[in-house]
Tab-separated table of C-alpha atoms in Angstrom:
chain	number	residue	atom	x	y	z
A	1	UNK	CA	-25.668	-8.736	6.056
A	2	UNK	CA	-24.077	-5.337	6.558
A	3	UNK	CA	-20.314	-5.184	6.059
A	4	UNK	CA	-18.380	-4.560	9.283
A	5	UNK	CA	-16.319	-1.429	9.651
A	6	UNK	CA	-12.563	-1.785	10.108
A	7	UNK	CA	-12.955	-1.273	13.866
A	8	UNK	CA	-15.760	-3.858	14.108
A	9	UNK	CA	-13.728	-6.315	12.032
A	10	UNK	CA	-10.707	-6.026	14.318
A	11	UNK	CA	-12.843	-6.266	17.451
A	12	UNK	CA	-14.431	-9.441	16.088
A	13	UNK	CA	-11.029	-10.949	15.415
A	14	UNK	CA	-9.735	-9.989	18.864
A	15	UNK	CA	-12.823	-11.484	20.528
A	16	UNK	CA	-12.912	-14.646	18.448
A	17	UNK	CA	-10.711	-16.579	20.846
A	18	UNK	CA	-8.714	-18.064	17.991
A	19	UNK	CA	-5.029	-18.580	18.715
A	20	UNK	CA	-2.793	-16.088	16.938
A	21	UNK	CA	-1.594	-18.788	14.537
A	22	UNK	CA	-1.013	-22.500	14.540
A	23	UNK	CA	0.143	-22.944	10.973
A	24	UNK	CA	3.809	-23.496	11.771
A	25	UNK	CA	4.206	-24.307	15.432
A	26	UNK	CA	7.467	-23.894	17.253
A	27	UNK	CA	8.793	-21.068	15.059
A	28	UNK	CA	8.700	-17.293	15.199
A	29	UNK	CA	6.367	-17.440	12.191
A	30	UNK	CA	3.764	-19.217	14.305
A	31	UNK	CA	2.585	-15.802	15.505
A	32	UNK	CA	4.143	-15.857	18.959
A	33	UNK	CA	5.216	-12.453	20.256
A	34	UNK	CA	8.826	-11.991	19.192
A	35	UNK	CA	11.273	-11.345	22.013
A	36	UNK	CA	12.830	-7.934	22.469
A	37	UNK	CA	16.252	-9.229	21.417
A	38	UNK	CA	15.021	-11.209	18.430
A	39	UNK	CA	15.159	-9.714	14.983
A	40	UNK	CA	12.178	-9.833	12.673
A	41	UNK	CA	13.312	-11.637	9.527
A	42	UNK	CA	11.808	-10.095	6.390
A	43	UNK	CA	11.941	-11.226	2.752
A	44	UNK	CA	11.443	-8.513	0.142
A	45	UNK	CA	9.620	-9.610	-3.020
A	46	UNK	CA	10.008	-7.332	-6.016
A	47	UNK	CA	13.254	-5.379	-5.839
A	48	UNK	CA	13.349	-3.144	-8.901
A	49	UNK	CA	11.558	0.053	-7.879
A	50	UNK	CA	9.492	0.313	-4.730
A	51	UNK	CA	11.294	-2.718	-3.351
A	52	UNK	CA	14.460	-0.632	-3.121
A	53	UNK	CA	12.600	1.677	-0.732
A	54	UNK	CA	11.642	-1.354	1.344
A	55	UNK	CA	15.283	-2.439	1.409
A	56	UNK	CA	16.452	0.926	2.709
A	57	UNK	CA	13.623	1.211	5.220
A	58	UNK	CA	13.886	-2.244	6.765
A	59	UNK	CA	17.670	-2.261	6.392
A	60	UNK	CA	17.928	0.782	8.667
A	61	UNK	CA	16.049	-0.929	11.513
A	62	UNK	CA	18.257	-2.502	14.160
A	63	UNK	CA	15.610	-5.069	15.111
A	64	UNK	CA	14.996	-6.258	11.533
A	65	UNK	CA	17.010	-8.601	9.353
A	66	UNK	CA	16.384	-8.739	5.609
A	67	UNK	CA	16.800	-12.434	4.935
A	68	UNK	CA	15.898	-12.713	1.229
A	69	UNK	CA	15.611	-10.659	-1.921
A	70	UNK	CA	13.062	-12.199	-4.287
A	71	UNK	CA	12.571	-11.377	-7.956
A	72	UNK	CA	12.046	-13.387	-11.170
A	73	UNK	CA	14.667	-11.167	-12.830
A	74	UNK	CA	18.048	-12.349	-11.559
A	75	UNK	CA	19.769	-9.430	-13.302
A	76	UNK	CA	18.754	-7.366	-10.260
A	77	UNK	CA	20.476	-9.565	-7.701
A	78	UNK	CA	24.046	-8.289	-8.033
A	79	UNK	CA	23.328	-4.531	-7.882
A	80	UNK	CA	20.676	-4.843	-5.151
A	81	UNK	CA	22.863	-7.146	-3.044
A	82	UNK	CA	25.789	-4.776	-3.401
A	83	UNK	CA	23.663	-1.827	-2.257
A	84	UNK	CA	22.350	-3.874	0.649
A	85	UNK	CA	25.851	-4.909	1.715
A	86	UNK	CA	27.037	-1.301	1.644
A	87	UNK	CA	24.133	-0.327	3.889
A	88	UNK	CA	24.162	-3.216	6.345
A	89	UNK	CA	27.382	-5.149	5.837
A	90	UNK	CA	25.358	-8.320	5.289
A	91	UNK	CA	24.541	-10.489	2.298
A	92	UNK	CA	20.921	-11.550	1.720
A	93	UNK	CA	19.846	-14.732	-0.032
A	94	UNK	CA	18.599	-14.033	-3.558
A	95	UNK	CA	15.895	-16.259	-5.051
A	96	UNK	CA	13.556	-16.025	-8.008
A	97	UNK	CA	10.593	-17.977	-6.633
A	98	UNK	CA	8.691	-16.710	-3.573
A	99	UNK	CA	7.685	-20.280	-2.726
A	100	UNK	CA	11.231	-21.008	-1.604
A	101	UNK	CA	10.880	-18.265	0.997
A	102	UNK	CA	7.470	-19.428	2.144
A	103	UNK	CA	8.925	-22.866	2.858
A	104	UNK	CA	11.516	-21.335	5.214
A	105	UNK	CA	10.160	-21.390	8.807
A	106	UNK	CA	12.734	-18.830	9.967
A	107	UNK	CA	11.212	-16.067	7.817
A	108	UNK	CA	8.680	-13.968	9.740
A	109	UNK	CA	7.325	-11.642	7.089
A	110	UNK	CA	7.150	-10.909	3.372
A	111	UNK	CA	7.251	-7.358	2.029
A	112	UNK	CA	5.610	-7.260	-1.408
A	113	UNK	CA	6.560	-4.696	-4.049
A	114	UNK	CA	5.818	-6.831	-7.095
A	115	UNK	CA	3.583	-5.904	-10.044
A	116	UNK	CA	-0.058	-5.628	-8.982
A	117	UNK	CA	-1.152	-8.930	-10.501
A	118	UNK	CA	0.991	-10.801	-7.934
A	119	UNK	CA	-0.121	-8.888	-4.810
A	120	UNK	CA	-3.090	-11.006	-3.770
A	121	UNK	CA	-1.741	-14.455	-4.528
A	122	UNK	CA	1.556	-13.763	-2.788
A	123	UNK	CA	-0.227	-12.275	0.233
A	124	UNK	CA	-2.570	-15.249	0.590
A	125	UNK	CA	0.242	-17.766	0.144
A	126	UNK	CA	2.247	-15.918	2.796
A	127	UNK	CA	-0.691	-15.915	5.229
A	128	UNK	CA	-1.132	-19.645	4.668
A	129	UNK	CA	2.574	-20.128	5.390
A	130	UNK	CA	2.230	-18.184	8.683
A	131	UNK	CA	4.082	-15.111	7.435
A	132	UNK	CA	3.002	-11.547	8.113
A	133	UNK	CA	2.723	-9.295	5.078
A	134	UNK	CA	3.414	-5.746	3.980
A	135	UNK	CA	1.826	-5.290	0.541
A	136	UNK	CA	2.138	-2.260	-1.694
A	137	UNK	CA	-0.832	-0.405	-3.107
A	138	UNK	CA	-3.180	-1.227	-4.622
A	139	UNK	CA	-3.423	-4.347	-2.499
A	140	UNK	CA	-5.203	-6.265	-5.251
A	141	UNK	CA	-5.541	-6.475	-9.013
A	142	UNK	CA	-9.322	-6.916	-8.813
A	143	UNK	CA	-12.159	-6.816	-6.286
A	144	UNK	CA	-12.473	-10.569	-5.718
A	145	UNK	CA	-8.774	-10.789	-4.862
A	146	UNK	CA	-9.010	-8.068	-2.251
A	147	UNK	CA	-11.855	-9.716	-0.401
A	148	UNK	CA	-9.967	-13.029	-0.474
A	149	UNK	CA	-6.959	-11.282	1.105
A	150	UNK	CA	-9.125	-9.983	3.947
A	151	UNK	CA	-10.472	-13.482	4.512
A	152	UNK	CA	-6.969	-14.971	4.550
A	153	UNK	CA	-5.664	-12.407	7.053
A	154	UNK	CA	-8.603	-13.148	9.335
A	155	UNK	CA	-8.472	-16.946	9.049
A	156	UNK	CA	-4.717	-17.264	9.528
A	157	UNK	CA	-4.533	-14.402	12.043
A	158	UNK	CA	-1.794	-12.521	10.239
A	159	UNK	CA	-0.530	-8.949	10.414
A	160	UNK	CA	-1.157	-7.514	6.918
A	161	UNK	CA	-0.226	-3.867	6.338
A	162	UNK	CA	-1.275	-1.993	3.195
A	163	UNK	CA	1.288	0.335	1.623
A	164	UNK	CA	-0.692	3.579	1.682
A	165	UNK	CA	1.872	5.471	3.709
A	166	UNK	CA	-0.157	8.638	4.286
A	167	UNK	CA	-1.956	6.681	7.004
A	168	UNK	CA	1.215	6.932	9.105
A	169	UNK	CA	1.386	10.721	8.830
A	170	UNK	CA	-0.104	12.332	11.982
A	171	UNK	CA	-0.749	15.532	10.049
A	172	UNK	CA	-3.019	13.733	7.583
A	173	UNK	CA	-4.744	11.922	10.432
A	174	UNK	CA	-5.590	15.201	12.206
A	175	UNK	CA	-6.523	16.920	8.925
A	176	UNK	CA	-8.973	14.243	7.796
A	177	UNK	CA	-10.376	13.772	11.300
A	178	UNK	CA	-11.359	17.443	11.437
A	179	UNK	CA	-13.047	17.163	8.037
A	180	UNK	CA	-14.882	13.959	8.967
A	181	UNK	CA	-16.091	15.496	12.239
A	182	UNK	CA	-17.472	18.571	10.450
A	183	UNK	CA	-15.058	21.241	11.649
A	184	UNK	CA	-15.318	22.951	8.226
A	185	UNK	CA	-18.898	21.992	7.507
A	186	UNK	CA	-20.481	18.831	6.157
A	187	UNK	CA	-18.394	17.185	3.432
A	188	UNK	CA	-20.154	17.225	0.058
A	189	UNK	CA	-17.440	16.418	-2.521
A	190	UNK	CA	-13.827	15.321	-2.231
A	191	UNK	CA	-11.918	16.396	-5.345
A	192	UNK	CA	-8.761	14.460	-6.204
A	193	UNK	CA	-6.271	15.715	-8.792
A	194	UNK	CA	-3.420	13.529	-10.033
A	195	UNK	CA	-1.269	15.332	-12.574
A	196	UNK	CA	1.652	13.039	-13.385
A	197	UNK	CA	3.345	13.055	-16.813
A	198	UNK	CA	3.596	9.569	-18.360
A	199	UNK	CA	5.390	9.197	-21.674
A	200	UNK	CA	4.521	6.713	-24.386
A	201	UNK	CA	5.682	3.121	-23.901
A	202	UNK	CA	6.030	2.811	-27.680
A	203	UNK	CA	5.338	-0.153	-29.915
A	204	UNK	CA	7.631	-3.163	-29.605
A	205	UNK	CA	7.568	-6.533	-31.342
A	206	UNK	CA	7.701	-9.737	-29.294
A	207	UNK	CA	11.190	-11.089	-28.594
A	208	UNK	CA	12.522	-13.928	-26.437
A	209	UNK	CA	12.831	-12.855	-22.780
A	210	UNK	CA	16.329	-12.422	-21.334
A	211	UNK	CA	17.697	-15.719	-20.076
A	212	UNK	CA	18.113	-14.211	-16.575
A	213	UNK	CA	14.365	-13.433	-16.388
A	214	UNK	CA	11.940	-16.220	-15.537
A	215	UNK	CA	9.110	-14.707	-17.552
A	216	UNK	CA	6.715	-17.545	-16.775
A	217	UNK	CA	7.181	-16.833	-13.072
A	218	UNK	CA	6.952	-13.070	-13.627
A	219	UNK	CA	3.630	-13.614	-15.408
A	220	UNK	CA	2.395	-15.890	-12.606
A	221	UNK	CA	-1.397	-15.676	-12.270
A	222	UNK	CA	-1.865	-13.343	-15.249
A	223	UNK	CA	-2.511	-14.224	-18.881
A	224	UNK	CA	0.627	-15.412	-20.651
A	225	UNK	CA	1.462	-12.844	-23.330
A	226	UNK	CA	4.553	-12.604	-25.537
A	227	UNK	CA	7.486	-10.849	-23.884
A	228	UNK	CA	8.211	-7.315	-25.091
A	229	UNK	CA	10.880	-4.902	-23.951
A	230	UNK	CA	8.270	-2.259	-23.054
A	231	UNK	CA	6.685	-4.445	-20.392
A	232	UNK	CA	9.272	-5.367	-17.741
A	233	UNK	CA	9.932	-3.601	-15.394
A	234	UNK	CA	7.771	-0.569	-14.722
A	235	UNK	CA	5.518	-0.182	-17.731
A	236	UNK	CA	3.277	-3.101	-16.805
A	237	UNK	CA	1.334	-0.481	-14.821
A	238	UNK	CA	-0.413	0.575	-18.035
A	239	UNK	CA	-1.525	-2.939	-19.107
A	240	UNK	CA	-4.810	-4.362	-17.802
A	241	UNK	CA	-3.372	-7.870	-17.453
A	242	UNK	CA	-0.868	-6.692	-14.839
A	243	UNK	CA	-1.665	-3.178	-13.608
A	244	UNK	CA	-4.514	-0.808	-12.804
A	245	UNK	CA	-3.428	2.425	-14.458
A	246	UNK	CA	-2.767	5.670	-12.641
A	247	UNK	CA	-6.065	5.526	-10.779
A	248	UNK	CA	-4.830	2.365	-9.069
A	249	UNK	CA	-1.253	3.584	-8.751
A	250	UNK	CA	-1.064	7.112	-7.347
A	251	UNK	CA	-4.839	7.207	-6.986
A	252	UNK	CA	-4.710	4.646	-4.183
A	253	UNK	CA	-2.919	7.127	-1.897
A	254	UNK	CA	-5.513	9.823	-2.360
A	255	UNK	CA	-8.507	7.496	-2.271
A	256	UNK	CA	-7.279	6.359	1.131
A	257	UNK	CA	-7.260	9.943	2.415
A	258	UNK	CA	-10.620	10.764	0.842
A	259	UNK	CA	-12.111	7.710	2.548
A	260	UNK	CA	-10.458	8.746	5.819
A	261	UNK	CA	-12.258	12.092	5.643
A	262	UNK	CA	-15.648	10.392	5.201
A	263	UNK	CA	-17.621	8.544	7.874
A	264	UNK	CA	-16.001	5.188	8.618
A	265	UNK	CA	-19.062	3.362	7.312
A	266	UNK	CA	-19.102	5.237	3.967
A	267	UNK	CA	-19.101	2.933	0.953
A	268	UNK	CA	-19.351	3.667	-2.794
A	269	UNK	CA	-22.859	3.294	-4.215
A	270	UNK	CA	-22.266	4.165	-7.866
A	271	UNK	CA	-19.505	5.132	-10.277
A	272	UNK	CA	-19.067	6.520	-13.783
A	273	UNK	CA	-15.720	7.063	-15.494
A	274	UNK	CA	-14.552	8.586	-18.763
A	275	UNK	CA	-11.324	9.445	-20.566
A	276	UNK	CA	-8.899	8.020	-23.072
A	277	UNK	CA	-5.315	7.702	-24.160
A	278	UNK	CA	-4.220	10.851	-25.968
A	279	UNK	CA	-1.093	12.481	-27.387
A	280	UNK	CA	0.499	9.326	-28.794
A	281	UNK	CA	-0.262	5.785	-29.915
A	282	UNK	CA	1.388	2.914	-28.089
A	283	UNK	CA	0.706	-0.556	-26.724
A	284	UNK	CA	-0.621	0.522	-23.343
A	285	UNK	CA	-4.243	-0.141	-22.365
A	286	UNK	CA	-5.003	2.225	-19.517
A	287	UNK	CA	-6.094	5.856	-19.979
A	288	UNK	CA	-3.545	8.631	-19.541
A	289	UNK	CA	-6.465	11.029	-19.042
A	290	UNK	CA	-9.370	9.968	-16.841
A	291	UNK	CA	-12.226	11.565	-14.903
A	292	UNK	CA	-14.318	9.534	-12.456
A	293	UNK	CA	-17.312	10.401	-10.306
A	294	UNK	CA	-18.321	8.294	-7.304
A	295	UNK	CA	-21.428	8.541	-5.170
A	296	UNK	CA	-20.936	7.606	-1.507
A	297	UNK	CA	-24.429	8.661	-0.497
A	298	UNK	CA	-23.996	11.728	1.707
A	299	UNK	CA	-20.772	12.684	-0.109
A	300	UNK	CA	-19.365	12.349	-3.590
A	301	UNK	CA	-15.828	11.820	-4.845
A	302	UNK	CA	-14.270	13.175	-8.043
A	303	UNK	CA	-10.919	11.926	-9.329
A	304	UNK	CA	-9.238	13.683	-12.244
A	305	UNK	CA	-6.078	12.219	-13.739
A	306	UNK	CA	-3.885	13.981	-16.316
A	307	UNK	CA	-0.733	12.534	-17.829
A	308	UNK	CA	0.491	14.767	-20.650
A	309	UNK	CA	2.116	17.938	-19.218
A	310	UNK	CA	5.735	16.808	-19.533
A	311	UNK	CA	7.116	20.245	-18.626
A	312	UNK	CA	5.282	20.403	-15.306
A	313	UNK	CA	6.024	18.629	-12.014
A	314	UNK	CA	3.923	15.980	-10.322
A	315	UNK	CA	0.848	17.310	-8.561
A	316	UNK	CA	-1.184	15.240	-6.116
A	317	UNK	CA	-3.871	17.065	-4.168
A	318	UNK	CA	-7.293	16.697	-2.581
A	319	UNK	CA	-9.751	19.546	-2.147
A	320	UNK	CA	-12.651	18.989	0.250
A	321	UNK	CA	-15.841	20.868	-0.671
A	322	UNK	CA	-18.242	21.266	2.241
A	323	UNK	CA	-21.545	23.058	2.747
A	324	UNK	CA	-19.541	25.865	4.404
A	325	UNK	CA	-16.616	26.274	2.018
A	326	UNK	CA	-13.549	24.540	0.602
A	327	UNK	CA	-10.556	22.984	2.360
A	328	UNK	CA	-7.699	23.344	-0.107
A	329	UNK	CA	-3.899	23.382	0.086
A	330	UNK	CA	-3.882	23.616	3.872
A	331	UNK	CA	-6.380	26.459	4.049
A	332	UNK	CA	-10.116	26.799	4.601
A	333	UNK	CA	-11.987	29.098	2.212
A	334	UNK	CA	-15.460	29.915	3.567
A	335	UNK	CA	-18.092	30.458	0.886
A	336	UNK	CA	-17.826	33.932	-0.592
A	337	UNK	CA	-14.259	34.532	0.585
A	338	UNK	CA	-11.159	34.464	-1.630
A	339	UNK	CA	-8.652	34.607	1.207
A	340	UNK	CA	-8.179	31.301	2.924
A	341	UNK	CA	-7.776	30.742	6.632
A	342	UNK	CA	-4.551	28.841	7.293
A	343	UNK	CA	-4.997	25.465	8.960
A	344	UNK	CA	-2.234	24.985	11.495
A	345	UNK	CA	-0.379	21.694	11.105
A	346	UNK	CA	-1.959	20.903	7.731
A	347	UNK	CA	-0.028	18.365	5.627
A	348	UNK	CA	1.775	19.418	2.483
A	349	UNK	CA	0.646	18.177	-0.921
A	350	UNK	CA	2.361	15.052	-2.189
A	351	UNK	CA	3.735	12.176	-0.178
A	352	UNK	CA	4.382	12.989	3.493
A	353	UNK	CA	7.806	13.266	5.068
A	354	UNK	CA	9.255	9.983	6.328
A	355	UNK	CA	6.131	8.244	5.018
A	356	UNK	CA	7.787	4.949	4.189
A	357	UNK	CA	9.957	4.792	7.303
A	358	UNK	CA	7.091	5.371	9.721
A	359	UNK	CA	4.724	3.031	7.894
A	360	UNK	CA	7.250	0.210	7.770
A	361	UNK	CA	8.047	0.819	11.443
A	362	UNK	CA	4.375	0.516	12.338
A	363	UNK	CA	4.264	-2.830	10.535
A	364	UNK	CA	7.229	-4.212	12.489
A	365	UNK	CA	5.838	-2.959	15.795
A	366	UNK	CA	2.559	-4.754	15.103
A	367	UNK	CA	4.382	-7.958	14.207
A	368	UNK	CA	5.980	-7.808	17.645
A	369	UNK	CA	2.807	-6.957	19.573
A	370	UNK	CA	0.399	-9.072	17.433
A	371	UNK	CA	-2.067	-6.177	17.746
A	372	UNK	CA	-3.622	-5.871	14.331
A	373	UNK	CA	-5.864	-3.085	15.552
A	374	UNK	CA	-2.729	-0.903	15.800
A	375	UNK	CA	-1.922	-1.171	12.093
A	376	UNK	CA	-1.977	2.210	10.369
A	377	UNK	CA	-3.601	0.712	7.264
A	378	UNK	CA	-4.630	-2.903	7.548
A	379	UNK	CA	-5.718	-5.169	4.697
A	380	UNK	CA	-9.395	-4.248	5.125
A	381	UNK	CA	-8.505	-0.574	4.658
A	382	UNK	CA	-6.396	-1.523	1.656
A	383	UNK	CA	-9.165	-3.583	0.103
A	384	UNK	CA	-11.761	-0.862	0.465
A	385	UNK	CA	-9.400	1.691	-1.038
A	386	UNK	CA	-8.520	-0.617	-3.941
A	387	UNK	CA	-12.236	-1.208	-4.574
A	388	UNK	CA	-12.621	2.511	-5.315
A	389	UNK	CA	-9.896	2.350	-7.962
A	390	UNK	CA	-11.252	-0.875	-9.456
A	391	UNK	CA	-14.754	0.585	-9.741
A	392	UNK	CA	-13.513	3.512	-11.804
A	393	UNK	CA	-11.567	1.242	-14.133
A	394	UNK	CA	-14.492	-1.140	-14.579
A	395	UNK	CA	-16.844	1.646	-15.653
A	396	UNK	CA	-14.201	2.985	-18.047
A	397	UNK	CA	-13.461	-0.416	-19.586
A	398	UNK	CA	-17.149	-1.031	-20.287
A	399	UNK	CA	-17.534	2.342	-21.995
A	400	UNK	CA	-18.377	3.535	-25.490
A	401	UNK	CA	-16.994	6.447	-27.485
A	402	UNK	CA	-18.707	9.828	-27.270
A	403	UNK	CA	-17.989	13.105	-29.045
A	404	UNK	CA	-16.476	16.000	-27.114
A	405	UNK	CA	-19.267	18.060	-28.666
A	406	UNK	CA	-21.592	16.363	-26.201
A	407	UNK	CA	-20.780	16.854	-22.501
A	408	UNK	CA	-21.284	13.811	-20.271
A	409	UNK	CA	-24.766	13.939	-18.758
A	410	UNK	CA	-23.903	11.787	-15.690
A	411	UNK	CA	-21.449	14.471	-14.503
A	412	UNK	CA	-23.783	17.411	-14.944
A	413	UNK	CA	-25.352	17.312	-11.476
A	414	UNK	CA	-22.017	17.603	-9.671
A	415	UNK	CA	-20.458	21.033	-10.181
A	416	UNK	CA	-16.922	19.858	-9.351
A	417	UNK	CA	-17.165	16.994	-11.849
A	418	UNK	CA	-18.622	19.205	-14.586
A	419	UNK	CA	-15.882	21.798	-14.102
A	420	UNK	CA	-13.264	19.041	-14.107
A	421	UNK	CA	-14.497	17.871	-17.503
A	422	UNK	CA	-14.005	21.380	-18.902
A	423	UNK	CA	-10.520	21.479	-17.356
A	424	UNK	CA	-9.752	18.104	-18.909
A	425	UNK	CA	-10.673	19.416	-22.347
A	426	UNK	CA	-8.406	22.445	-21.935
A	427	UNK	CA	-5.608	20.142	-20.810
A	428	UNK	CA	-5.941	18.000	-23.949
A	429	UNK	CA	-5.875	21.025	-26.224
A	430	UNK	CA	-2.953	22.607	-24.371
A	431	UNK	CA	-0.807	19.510	-23.777
A	432	UNK	CA	-1.594	17.340	-26.807
A	433	UNK	CA	-3.086	19.685	-29.384
A	434	UNK	CA	-6.267	17.617	-29.527
A	435	UNK	CA	-8.862	18.936	-31.972
A	436	UNK	CA	-11.921	18.522	-29.796
A	437	UNK	CA	-14.292	19.025	-32.738
A	438	UNK	CA	-13.144	15.716	-34.204
A	439	UNK	CA	-12.097	13.888	-31.039
A	440	UNK	CA	-13.947	11.536	-28.737
A	441	UNK	CA	-13.705	10.154	-25.242
A	442	UNK	CA	-14.725	6.806	-23.809
A	443	UNK	CA	-17.480	7.021	-21.221
A	444	UNK	CA	-18.618	4.066	-19.195
A	445	UNK	CA	-22.023	3.230	-17.799
A	446	UNK	CA	-23.080	4.474	-14.383
A	447	UNK	CA	-22.632	1.293	-12.381
A	448	UNK	CA	-24.686	0.719	-9.246
A	449	UNK	CA	-22.591	-1.058	-6.606
A	450	UNK	CA	-23.742	-3.070	-3.601
A	451	UNK	CA	-20.907	-2.725	-1.084
A	452	UNK	CA	-22.411	-5.424	1.140
A	453	UNK	CA	-22.103	-8.156	-1.492
A	454	UNK	CA	-19.367	-6.371	-3.477
A	455	UNK	CA	-21.276	-6.925	-6.698
A	456	UNK	CA	-22.948	-4.692	-9.270
A	457	UNK	CA	-26.711	-4.327	-9.406
A	458	UNK	CA	-28.246	-5.752	-12.596
A	459	UNK	CA	-25.019	-5.627	-14.636
A	460	UNK	CA	-23.718	-9.123	-15.491
A	461	UNK	CA	-20.935	-7.792	-17.709
A	462	UNK	CA	-19.490	-5.706	-14.882
A	463	UNK	CA	-19.846	-8.595	-12.439
A	464	UNK	CA	-17.870	-10.795	-14.823
A	465	UNK	CA	-14.944	-8.381	-14.410
A	466	UNK	CA	-14.938	-8.546	-10.611
A	467	UNK	CA	-12.320	-11.317	-10.833
A	468	UNK	CA	-10.157	-12.915	-13.498
A	469	UNK	CA	-9.113	-16.284	-14.942
A	470	UNK	CA	-5.920	-17.658	-13.388
A	471	UNK	CA	-3.254	-19.819	-14.980
A	472	UNK	CA	-2.759	-23.386	-13.727
A	473	UNK	CA	-0.451	-23.434	-10.728
A	474	UNK	CA	-1.304	-19.830	-9.856
A	475	UNK	CA	-5.001	-20.082	-9.018
A	476	UNK	CA	-6.408	-17.863	-6.290
A	477	UNK	CA	-6.989	-20.009	-3.186
A	478	UNK	CA	-10.471	-20.286	-1.739
A	479	UNK	CA	-10.514	-19.335	1.943
A	480	UNK	CA	-12.873	-21.514	3.943
A	481	UNK	CA	-14.004	-20.695	7.453
C-alpha cells in the first residue's frame, strides 16, 4: 500500500470522524478548543540546552503558562527556575520524572528537548496521556520509533510539532516552493554542507553519577552504560546509544529543506555513506567527517559533514543543482555563467531569524484551533526527515574500511558526490594533517530502501537496526488501531 503524503494523511484524519480526544474527559487536555482567555499550560522536558530556548520562547507568550520544568538532573533546577522567575515573575514546578507531569490533567502540552533516545517514548506517552507535543529534531532515535510516533499522534488525535524551525520561515517556504515547481529548472541534486567544528570528548573512566542526577532515569529506554563525565549533558550526541551524530543533529534542519524542495511524494530509494572519526581519539562513536549520497528517484541528495576546522565558523548551506543551473547562496547561476542572478527574498544561510519564536507560536496556535493541518512541521514531516538521517547512519555503521587510494565507486556517477569526496580529502589533510596514503575511511553498503514498508530490500542486518532493544519499564508502546 502506498504511503500517504502529509496532506493526504491530515485529510484522512480530518475526515475520520473521530472525536479530537477522549483520553481525559472534562479537562483542557481532552482536546477541546481552549478558550481565548485560557492559558495553554506547557511542561518543558530537558532544560539544559535547547530547553532553555523553549523556556524563553514559551515564557514570552502571554497566553502560555510554563507549569513544569522536567529533567533527571536536579542540579539544573535552581538556575533554570531563577532565570524563569526573572523573565516571568513566576515559579514553575521542578520534577525529575516526566510521568509525574503526564499524570497531571491540568497540563496541556509537553515540549521535549531531551536527548534523542527519549524523544519517541516521551512523545507517545504524552499522546496517550492526552497531551499535545512539541519535540525537537530528530524526532526519533530510530526508524521504528518515528513510525510509532506518527501512529500515536493519529490514534490519540494529538497536535505534534517537530522542531525543524526553518519550516516556519516564509522565506524558506517561498524559496523551496520555487525550486520544487521548476522555476530554476528540474532539480537533479540537492547538496547539503554542514561544517561545524566538534572537539574531542576525551577518554574518561567510569565514576559514580552525581547524587543529584537520576542516571537510571536519564538512561531510560537506552542501554545502561557506566556513567562518565563526558556523557551528560551535551556529548551524548556522539554516542549511538543516545544520539545520531551530526547528520541527525544539524542535518535534520537541512534534510527538511531539501525534502521541501522535492515533490511532496519523494521518498529515499537508496543510500550509501562513508567517513570516519579523524584528528583525535576519544570515546565517541559517530563520525566527525561523513559523506552520504541518497537516491530519491528523479533527484539525488548529497550531505557532506565536516567537523575539524576549529578556526572557522559554522557553515550550514544547501545548493540546488538543476538541469538549468545552480541555486546557491540566494542566487541562481545558469549553466555557463559565473555571475549569479540574485533571488529576491532568498533566505540567509544558517538558522532563520525568529525561527524558534515563530515555530513555537505555530504550535500553540494549533493547540488552540485543533487544526493539525496548520502545523508548520507535523510529526509525519519530522519522521520522514529523521528517516533520511537514520538511513545515512545505518549505511555507515554497516561499513568496512577502505583505503583513500581507492575512490568510492558508488559515488562516481554523481558529480556533486564525487567532488565532495575530493573536498573531504583536502579537508582532512588541511584540518587534521591526515596522511591519505596510509589512511582509510569506512564505507557502508548501498542499501535499497522500500519507503512503503520502511524496510530494507534483502538486507537482514540493516533491518535489524531499524529499531532497538528497550530496557524494562521503558519499552516502546505498540499502537493498535
